[in-house]
Coordinates of C-alpha atoms in Angstrom, one line a residue:
X41 CA -6.7 17.7 -4.4
X42 CA -8.8 20.1 -6.2
X43 CA -12.6 20.6 -6.4
X44 CA -14.7 17.6 -5.5
X45 CA -11.4 15.8 -4.6
X46 CA -10.2 15.7 -8.2
X47 CA -6.5 15.2 -8.5
X48 CA -4.9 18.3 -10.4
X49 CA -3.2 15.9 -12.7
X50 CA -6.6 14.9 -14.1
X51 CA -7.5 18.5 -15.0
X52 CA -4.4 19.2 -17.2
X53 CA -5.6 20.4 -20.6
X54 CA -5.5 17.6 -23.1
X55 CA -7.3 17.8 -26.5
X56 CA -7.7 15.7 -29.6
X57 CA -5.6 18.3 -31.5
X58 CA -2.8 17.7 -29.1
X59 CA -3.0 13.9 -29.5
X60 CA -4.5 13.4 -33.0
X61 CA -3.2 9.8 -33.1
X62 CA -5.1 8.5 -30.1
X63 CA -8.6 7.8 -28.8
X64 CA -7.8 8.5 -25.1
X65 CA -5.0 9.6 -22.8
X66 CA -4.0 8.0 -19.5
X67 CA -3.9 11.2 -17.3
X68 CA -2.9 9.4 -14.2
X69 CA -1.8 5.9 -13.3
X70 CA -0.9 5.4 -9.7
X71 CA -0.1 1.7 -8.8
X72 CA 0.7 0.5 -5.4
X73 CA 1.8 -3.1 -4.4
X74 CA 1.9 -3.9 -0.6
X75 CA 3.2 -7.2 0.8
X76 CA 2.2 -8.0 4.5
X77 CA 4.1 -10.0 7.1
X78 CA 2.0 -13.2 6.3
X79 CA 2.8 -12.7 2.6
X80 CA -0.8 -11.7 1.6
X81 CA -0.5 -8.8 -0.7
X82 CA -2.6 -6.1 -2.2
X83 CA -2.6 -4.5 -5.7
X84 CA -4.0 -1.0 -5.8
X85 CA -4.7 0.9 -9.1
X86 CA -5.9 4.5 -9.3
X87 CA -6.2 5.5 -12.9
X88 CA -7.9 8.4 -14.8
X89 CA -8.4 8.2 -18.6
X90 CA -9.5 11.2 -20.7
X91 CA -11.5 10.1 -23.8
X92 CA -11.0 12.1 -26.9
X93 CA -13.2 10.2 -29.5
X94 CA -16.3 8.1 -29.8
X95 CA -14.0 5.0 -30.0
X96 CA -12.4 6.2 -26.7
X97 CA -15.8 6.4 -25.1
X98 CA -16.5 2.8 -26.3
X99 CA -13.3 1.5 -25.0
X100 CA -13.4 3.1 -21.6
X101 CA -17.0 3.5 -20.5
X102 CA -16.9 -0.1 -19.1
X103 CA -14.1 -1.6 -17.0
X104 CA -13.8 -5.3 -16.8
X105 CA -11.5 -7.4 -14.5
X106 CA -11.4 -11.1 -13.7
X107 CA -11.2 -12.2 -10.0
X108 CA -11.0 -15.6 -8.3
X109 CA -13.0 -15.0 -5.1
X110 CA -11.6 -18.1 -3.5
X111 CA -8.2 -16.3 -3.5
X112 CA -8.8 -12.7 -3.7
X113 CA -11.2 -9.9 -3.0
X114 CA -11.6 -6.6 -5.0
X115 CA -12.7 -3.3 -3.5
X116 CA -13.9 -0.2 -5.3
X117 CA -12.5 2.8 -3.5
X118 CA -13.7 5.2 -6.2
X119 CA -15.4 5.1 -9.6
X120 CA -16.8 8.0 -11.4
X121 CA -17.1 10.1 -14.6
X122 CA -15.7 13.6 -14.5
X123 CA -17.6 15.6 -17.1
X124 CA -15.9 18.1 -19.3
X125 CA -18.1 20.9 -17.7
X126 CA -16.8 19.9 -14.1
X127 CA -19.7 17.8 -12.9
X128 CA -18.8 14.5 -11.1
X129 CA -21.0 11.5 -11.6
X130 CA -20.5 8.5 -9.4
X131 CA -20.6 5.0 -10.8
X132 CA -23.0 2.5 -9.6
X133 CA -21.9 -0.7 -7.8
X134 CA -19.9 -3.3 -9.8
X135 CA -21.6 -6.3 -11.1
X136 CA -20.1 -9.8 -10.7
X137 CA -21.1 -12.5 -13.2
X138 CA -20.1 -16.1 -13.8
X139 CA -17.1 -16.4 -16.1
X140 CA -17.7 -19.9 -17.2
X141 CA -21.3 -20.9 -16.8
X142 CA -22.4 -24.5 -16.6
X143 CA -19.2 -25.7 -14.8
X144 CA -18.4 -26.0 -11.2
X145 CA -14.5 -26.0 -11.9
X146 CA -14.4 -22.2 -12.2
X147 CA -17.3 -21.4 -10.0
X148 CA -15.4 -18.9 -7.9
X149 CA -13.9 -17.1 -10.9
X150 CA -16.0 -14.0 -11.6
X151 CA -16.2 -11.3 -14.2
X152 CA -16.1 -7.9 -12.4
X153 CA -17.7 -5.1 -14.4
X154 CA -17.9 -1.4 -13.6
X155 CA -19.9 0.9 -15.8
X156 CA -19.2 4.6 -15.8
X157 CA -22.2 6.9 -16.3
X158 CA -22.8 9.2 -19.2
X159 CA -19.3 9.1 -20.7
X160 CA -18.9 11.4 -23.7
X161 CA -16.0 12.8 -25.6
X162 CA -13.9 15.1 -23.4
X163 CA -14.8 13.5 -20.2
X164 CA -12.5 11.6 -17.8
X165 CA -13.3 8.1 -16.3
X166 CA -11.5 7.6 -12.9
X167 CA -11.4 4.4 -11.0
X168 CA -9.5 3.3 -7.8
X169 CA -9.5 -0.4 -7.1
X170 CA -7.8 -2.5 -4.5
X171 CA -7.4 -6.2 -4.9
X172 CA -6.3 -8.2 -1.9
X173 CA -4.8 -11.6 -2.4
X174 CA -4.4 -14.4 0.1
X175 CA -0.9 -15.8 0.6
X176 CA 0.1 -18.1 -2.2
X177 CA 1.7 -21.5 -1.8
X178 CA 5.3 -21.1 -0.8
X179 CA 4.8 -17.5 0.1
X180 CA 5.5 -16.4 -3.4
X181 CA 4.3 -12.9 -4.6
X182 CA 4.7 -10.8 -7.7
X183 CA 3.4 -7.7 -9.4
X184 CA 3.8 -6.0 -12.8
X185 CA 3.0 -2.6 -14.2
X186 CA 3.7 -1.1 -17.6
X187 CA 5.1 2.4 -18.3
X188 CA 4.0 2.0 -21.9
X189 CA 0.4 1.7 -23.0
X190 CA -1.6 1.8 -26.2
X191 CA -2.5 5.3 -25.1
X192 CA -0.2 8.1 -24.2
X193 CA 0.7 8.4 -20.4
X194 CA 0.8 11.7 -18.8
X195 CA 1.8 10.7 -15.2
X196 CA 2.5 7.2 -13.9
X197 CA 3.8 6.0 -10.5
X198 CA 4.6 2.5 -9.1
X199 CA 5.2 2.1 -5.3
X200 CA 6.2 -1.2 -3.7
X201 CA 6.2 -1.7 0.0
X202 CA 7.6 -4.9 1.5
X203 CA 8.5 -5.7 5.2
X204 CA 12.3 -5.5 5.6
X205 CA 12.7 -9.1 6.7
X206 CA 11.1 -10.4 3.5
X207 CA 13.5 -10.6 0.5
X208 CA 12.4 -9.8 -3.1
X209 CA 13.8 -8.9 -6.4
X210 CA 12.8 -6.3 -9.0
X211 CA 13.6 -5.5 -12.6
X212 CA 12.7 -3.0 -15.2
X213 CA 13.0 -4.7 -18.6
X214 CA 13.0 -2.2 -21.4
X215 CA 14.0 0.6 -19.0
X216 CA 17.3 -0.6 -17.6
X217 CA 18.1 3.1 -16.7
X218 CA 15.0 3.4 -14.5
X219 CA 16.0 3.4 -10.8
X220 CA 13.5 3.6 -8.0
X221 CA 13.6 6.0 -5.0
X222 CA 14.3 3.7 -2.0
X223 CA 13.2 4.5 1.5
X224 CA 12.5 2.9 4.8
X225 CA 8.8 3.4 6.2
X226 CA 6.6 2.2 9.0
X227 CA 3.3 0.5 8.1
X228 CA 1.1 -0.6 11.0
X229 CA 4.2 -0.9 13.2
X230 CA 6.2 -2.9 10.7
X231 CA 9.5 -1.6 9.3
X232 CA 9.3 -1.8 5.5
X233 CA 11.4 -1.1 2.4
X234 CA 9.6 1.0 -0.1
X235 CA 10.5 1.5 -3.8
X236 CA 9.0 4.2 -5.9
X237 CA 9.2 4.9 -9.6
X238 CA 7.8 7.9 -11.6
X239 CA 7.3 8.2 -15.3
X240 CA 5.8 11.3 -17.1
X241 CA 4.7 12.0 -20.6
X242 CA 5.3 8.6 -22.1
X243 CA 4.3 8.2 -25.7
X244 CA 2.0 5.4 -26.7
X245 CA 3.6 2.3 -28.1
X246 CA 2.7 1.2 -31.6

């Protein structure tokens, strides 16, 4: 990591003249999906978006997720604005608000909101979230990530780690030629199978 723990991928030079067709660029998109022996699972997303225009600021200065607290918990590992002049401004704590007021049916479903401070054109917003899900009925689990986005992607990874005694299937629709790097790893004393994909410099979809 570079100064202030900033990943060097975030500091690669990107300007609006290089990407005149877009309001922002996804500099880094690291996704991890971990399944545990009891089939609980965690989805971790570590993203950094460089905003190039006023519309990009408006689209990325606030991050919203929806979480059902009866089934999941969401952790903020990092949230900050990296200014064009190098300053790093930490975001405040997230806000949780009721998604559907005046009803008890969705009482546990909350809107999770993160606001990044003082975002301007040329800045980067970076967030690192981890959502842990309780085991689902029947022990089912799944995860999806996308290697195309409305904004260009400079660097994207997807890492899946599952205990070796738990079977699962994977597919890459739209990218049949994309094959993961497969390896065996130890996690908390448990032998796991790990699959890892990497994609770089992917154009935005229209």
